[in-house]
CSV table of C-alpha atoms in Angstrom, one decimal:
chain,number,residue,atom,x,y,z
C,1,SER,CA,-18.1,5.1,-7.6
C,2,GLN,CA,-16.3,4.1,-4.5
C,3,THR,CA,-14.5,6.6,-2.3
C,4,ILE,CA,-12.5,6.3,0.9
C,5,HIS,CA,-12.1,9.0,3.5
C,6,GLN,CA,-9.6,9.3,6.3
C,7,TRP,CA,-9.3,11.9,9.0
C,8,PRO,CA,-7.7,13.8,10.3
C,9,ALA,CA,-5.1,14.5,7.6
C,10,THR,CA,-2.4,15.5,10.2
C,11,LEU,CA,-2.2,15.1,13.9
C,12,VAL,CA,0.3,16.1,16.5
C,13,GLN,CA,-0.2,14.4,19.9
C,14,PRO,CA,1.9,14.2,23.1
C,15,VAL,CA,3.3,11.0,24.4
C,16,GLY,CA,0.7,9.2,26.6
C,17,SER,CA,-2.3,10.8,25.0
C,18,PRO,CA,-5.0,8.7,23.3
C,19,LEU,CA,-5.5,8.3,19.6
C,20,SER,CA,-8.5,7.7,17.3
C,21,LEU,CA,-8.1,7.7,13.5
C,22,GLU,CA,-11.2,7.0,11.4
C,23,CYS,CA,-11.6,5.6,7.9
C,24,THR,CA,-14.9,5.3,6.0
C,25,VAL,CA,-15.6,3.8,2.6
C,26,GLU,CA,-18.5,4.8,0.4
C,27,GLY,CA,-20.1,3.0,-2.6
C,28,THR,CA,-19.4,-0.5,-1.7
C,29,SER,CA,-20.6,-3.2,0.7
C,30,ASN,CA,-18.8,-5.6,2.9
C,31,PRO,CA,-15.3,-4.6,1.8
C,32,ASN,CA,-12.1,-5.9,3.3
C,33,LEU,CA,-10.5,-3.0,5.3
C,34,TYR,CA,-6.8,-2.5,6.2
C,35,TRP,CA,-4.7,-0.2,8.3
C,36,TYR,CA,-1.1,0.3,7.4
C,37,ARG,CA,1.7,2.3,8.8
C,38,GLN,CA,4.5,3.8,6.8
C,39,ALA,CA,7.7,5.1,8.3
C,40,ALA,CA,9.6,7.8,6.4
C,41,GLY,CA,11.1,6.5,3.2
C,42,ARG,CA,10.0,3.0,3.9
C,43,GLY,CA,7.4,0.5,2.8
C,44,LEU,CA,4.1,-0.3,4.3
C,45,GLN,CA,3.6,-2.3,7.4
C,46,LEU,CA,0.2,-4.0,7.7
C,47,LEU,CA,-1.2,-3.4,11.2
C,48,PHE,CA,-4.8,-4.7,11.1
C,49,TYR,CA,-7.2,-6.0,8.6
C,50,SER,CA,-10.9,-6.9,8.7
C,51,VAL,CA,-13.1,-9.0,6.5
C,52,GLY,CA,-16.4,-8.1,8.3
C,53,ILE,CA,-18.0,-6.2,11.1
C,54,GLY,CA,-16.4,-7.0,14.4
C,55,GLN,CA,-13.8,-9.2,12.7
C,56,ILE,CA,-10.3,-7.8,13.3
C,57,SER,CA,-7.0,-9.5,12.6
C,58,SER,CA,-3.8,-8.1,14.1
C,59,GLU,CA,-0.6,-8.5,12.3
C,60,VAL,CA,1.9,-6.9,14.7
C,61,PRO,CA,1.7,-6.8,18.5
C,62,GLN,CA,1.9,-3.2,19.5
C,63,ASN,CA,0.4,-0.3,21.2
C,64,LEU,CA,-2.5,0.0,18.8
C,65,SER,CA,-6.0,-1.5,18.4
C,66,ALA,CA,-8.6,-1.5,15.6
C,67,SER,CA,-12.4,-1.7,15.5
C,68,ARG,CA,-15.0,-2.0,12.8
C,69,PRO,CA,-18.3,-0.9,14.4
C,70,GLN,CA,-20.0,-0.6,11.0
C,71,ASP,CA,-19.6,-2.3,7.6
C,72,ARG,CA,-17.7,0.6,6.0
C,73,GLN,CA,-16.1,2.2,9.1
C,74,PHE,CA,-12.6,1.2,10.4
C,75,ILE,CA,-11.1,2.9,13.4
C,76,LEU,CA,-7.5,2.8,14.7
C,77,SER,CA,-7.0,3.6,18.3
C,78,SER,CA,-4.5,3.8,21.1
C,79,LYS,CA,-4.9,4.4,24.8
C,80,LYS,CA,-1.4,5.9,25.3
C,81,LEU,CA,0.7,6.9,22.4
C,82,LEU,CA,4.4,6.2,22.2
C,83,LEU,CA,7.1,8.2,20.3
C,84,SER,CA,7.5,5.1,18.1
C,85,ASP,CA,3.8,5.4,17.0
C,86,SER,CA,4.7,8.4,14.8
C,87,GLY,CA,4.3,7.8,11.1
C,88,PHE,CA,2.0,7.9,8.1
C,89,TYR,CA,-1.1,5.9,8.6
C,90,LEU,CA,-3.0,4.6,5.6
C,91,CYS,CA,-6.4,3.0,5.4
C,92,ALA,CA,-7.3,0.8,2.4
C,93,TRP,CA,-10.2,-1.2,1.1
C,94,MET,CA,-10.6,-4.1,-1.2
C,95,GLU,CA,-13.5,-5.9,-2.7
C,96,ALA,CA,-13.8,-9.3,-1.1
C,97,GLY,CA,-12.3,-11.9,-3.5
C,98,ALA,CA,-10.4,-9.3,-5.5
C,99,TYR,CA,-6.7,-8.3,-5.3
C,100,GLU,CA,-6.5,-4.6,-5.9
C,101,GLN,CA,-6.5,-2.4,-2.8
C,102,TYR,CA,-7.6,1.3,-2.8
C,103,PHE,CA,-6.0,3.7,-0.4
C,104,GLY,CA,-7.2,6.7,1.5
C,105,PRO,CA,-5.2,9.9,1.6
C,106,GLY,CA,-3.5,9.0,4.8
C,107,THR,CA,-3.0,10.6,8.3
C,108,ARG,CA,0.4,12.0,9.3
C,109,LEU,CA,0.8,11.4,13.0
C,110,THR,CA,3.6,13.0,15.0
C,111,VAL,CA,4.0,12.0,18.6
C,112,THR,CA,6.0,14.6,20.6
K,1,SER,CA,8.9,-11.3,6.9
K,2,GLN,CA,9.7,-9.1,3.9
K,3,GLN,CA,8.3,-10.5,0.7
K,4,GLY,CA,9.0,-7.8,-1.9
K,5,GLU,CA,12.3,-6.0,-2.4
K,6,GLU,CA,12.6,-3.3,-4.9
K,7,ASP,CA,15.8,-2.3,-6.7
K,8,PRO,CA,17.1,0.3,-7.0
K,9,GLN,CA,16.0,2.2,-3.9
K,10,ALA,CA,16.3,5.5,-5.8
K,11,LEU,CA,16.4,6.4,-9.5
K,12,SER,CA,17.0,9.8,-11.1
K,13,ILE,CA,16.4,10.2,-14.9
K,14,GLN,CA,15.7,12.9,-17.4
K,15,GLU,CA,12.3,13.4,-19.0
K,16,GLY,CA,11.8,11.3,-22.1
K,17,GLU,CA,14.1,8.5,-20.8
K,18,ASN,CA,12.8,5.1,-19.7
K,19,ALA,CA,12.7,4.0,-16.1
K,20,THR,CA,13.1,0.4,-15.0
K,21,MET,CA,12.4,-0.8,-11.5
K,22,ASN,CA,12.8,-4.4,-10.2
K,23,CYS,CA,11.1,-6.4,-7.5
K,24,SER,CA,12.1,-9.7,-6.0
K,25,TYR,CA,10.0,-11.8,-3.7
K,26,LYS,CA,10.5,-15.0,-1.7
K,27,THR,CA,7.4,-17.3,-1.8
K,28,SER,CA,5.0,-18.4,-4.4
K,29,ILE,CA,2.3,-16.0,-5.4
K,30,ASN,CA,-1.1,-15.7,-7.1
K,31,ASN,CA,-0.3,-12.3,-8.6
K,32,LEU,CA,2.0,-9.3,-8.2
K,33,GLN,CA,0.9,-5.7,-8.3
K,34,TRP,CA,2.6,-2.3,-8.7
K,35,TYR,CA,1.5,0.8,-6.9
K,36,ARG,CA,2.5,4.4,-7.1
K,37,GLN,CA,2.7,6.9,-4.2
K,38,ASN,CA,3.1,10.6,-4.7
K,39,SER,CA,4.8,12.3,-1.8
K,40,GLY,CA,2.6,12.5,1.2
K,41,ARG,CA,-0.3,10.8,-0.5
K,42,GLY,CA,-2.0,7.4,-0.5
K,43,LEU,CA,-1.0,4.6,-2.9
K,44,VAL,CA,-2.6,4.3,-6.3
K,45,HIS,CA,-2.9,0.9,-8.0
K,46,LEU,CA,-1.2,0.8,-11.4
K,47,ILE,CA,-1.2,-2.8,-12.7
K,48,LEU,CA,-1.7,-6.4,-11.7
K,49,ILE,CA,0.0,-9.4,-13.3
K,50,ARG,CA,-1.1,-12.9,-12.6
K,51,SER,CA,1.3,-15.7,-11.9
K,52,ASN,CA,0.5,-17.4,-15.3
K,53,GLU,CA,1.3,-14.2,-17.2
K,54,ARG,CA,4.8,-13.2,-18.3
K,55,GLU,CA,4.2,-9.6,-19.6
K,56,LYS,CA,1.5,-7.0,-19.3
K,57,HIS,CA,1.1,-3.5,-20.7
K,58,SER,CA,-0.9,-0.5,-19.7
K,59,GLY,CA,-0.3,2.7,-21.5
K,60,ARG,CA,3.4,3.6,-20.9
K,61,LEU,CA,3.8,0.9,-18.3
K,62,ARG,CA,5.2,-2.5,-19.1
K,63,VAL,CA,5.4,-5.2,-16.4
K,64,THR,CA,7.2,-8.5,-16.6
K,65,LEU,CA,7.0,-11.4,-14.3
K,66,ASP,CA,9.5,-14.3,-14.0
K,67,THR,CA,8.1,-16.8,-11.5
K,68,SER,CA,11.2,-19.1,-11.8
K,69,LYS,CA,13.4,-16.2,-10.6
K,70,LYS,CA,10.7,-14.8,-8.3
K,71,SER,CA,11.1,-11.4,-9.8
K,72,SER,CA,9.2,-8.7,-11.6
K,73,SER,CA,10.1,-5.5,-13.4
K,74,LEU,CA,8.2,-2.3,-14.1
K,75,LEU,CA,9.2,-0.2,-17.1
K,76,ILE,CA,7.9,3.3,-17.6
K,77,THR,CA,8.6,4.5,-21.1
K,78,ALA,CA,9.1,8.1,-22.2
K,79,SER,CA,9.0,9.3,-18.6
K,80,ARG,CA,7.5,12.6,-17.6
K,81,ALA,CA,8.1,14.9,-14.6
K,82,ALA,CA,4.6,13.9,-13.4
K,83,ASP,CA,5.9,10.3,-13.0
K,84,THR,CA,8.1,11.4,-10.1
K,85,ALA,CA,6.9,9.3,-7.2
K,86,SER,CA,7.7,6.2,-5.2
K,87,TYR,CA,6.8,2.8,-6.8
K,88,PHE,CA,6.0,-0.3,-4.8
K,89,CYS,CA,5.5,-3.9,-5.7
K,90,ALA,CA,3.1,-5.9,-3.7
K,91,THR,CA,2.5,-9.6,-3.6
K,92,ASP,CA,-0.5,-11.5,-2.2
K,93,ALA,CA,0.1,-13.5,0.9
K,94,ARG,CA,-2.2,-16.2,-0.3
K,95,GLN,CA,-4.4,-15.7,2.7
K,96,GLY,CA,-7.0,-13.2,3.9
K,97,GLY,CA,-6.6,-10.8,1.0
K,98,LYS,CA,-3.4,-9.5,2.5
K,99,LEU,CA,-0.7,-7.8,0.5
K,100,ILE,CA,3.0,-7.6,1.3
K,101,PHE,CA,4.6,-4.5,0.1
K,102,GLY,CA,8.3,-3.9,-0.7
K,103,GLN,CA,10.3,-0.9,0.4
K,104,GLY,CA,9.8,1.0,-2.8
K,105,THR,CA,11.8,2.7,-5.5
K,106,GLU,CA,11.9,6.5,-5.4
K,107,LEU,CA,11.8,7.8,-9.0
K,108,SER,CA,12.8,11.3,-9.8
K,109,VAL,CA,12.2,12.6,-13.4
K,110,LYS,CA,13.9,15.8,-14.1
K,111,PRO,CA,12.4,18.2,-16.7
């Protein structure tokens, strides 16, 4: 069966520090991968998605970037965090051609 | 732009009662999905209804879709305290496997 991992679970970082969040999927090949951000009490904002290695689409211009160095690995990064980067970050995967997305447990990021 | 909008934003009921949540969207869709999110956790897929379907059931869940009104409803029957969570509708953006999520309905079921 497929599983999706995200780490770390929680992170407190100072303004101006770098960021690296990692997401890996097991049990599937060539999945579509997604990064979302969720502000408190709000819906999900799609940040990036990828349909293959090295293929990244950005949905919202911002202080973040994403990379997919391996088929089942998706990384969210920032060179310098802003206070507005605080939030709950969710990674999801979807089988290519399907519609249902499957989410990881999320990372709670607090920028101080 | 926001595609799905849920109504109400928050709903509080007693165990055993039914809970109904509504979702409206703006553009044509291939399908509409409902997800549940327990506090501080990832989302869990509940049910998908295709644009050519009007009603779908899964256990205590009943979803309806009215494409002429661009709206959907999720009914949870005989609710339980464990149903306490936020519920989101999501529509496909007809491109790239992307989903557009609404703002969610926060459901509280009191024992």
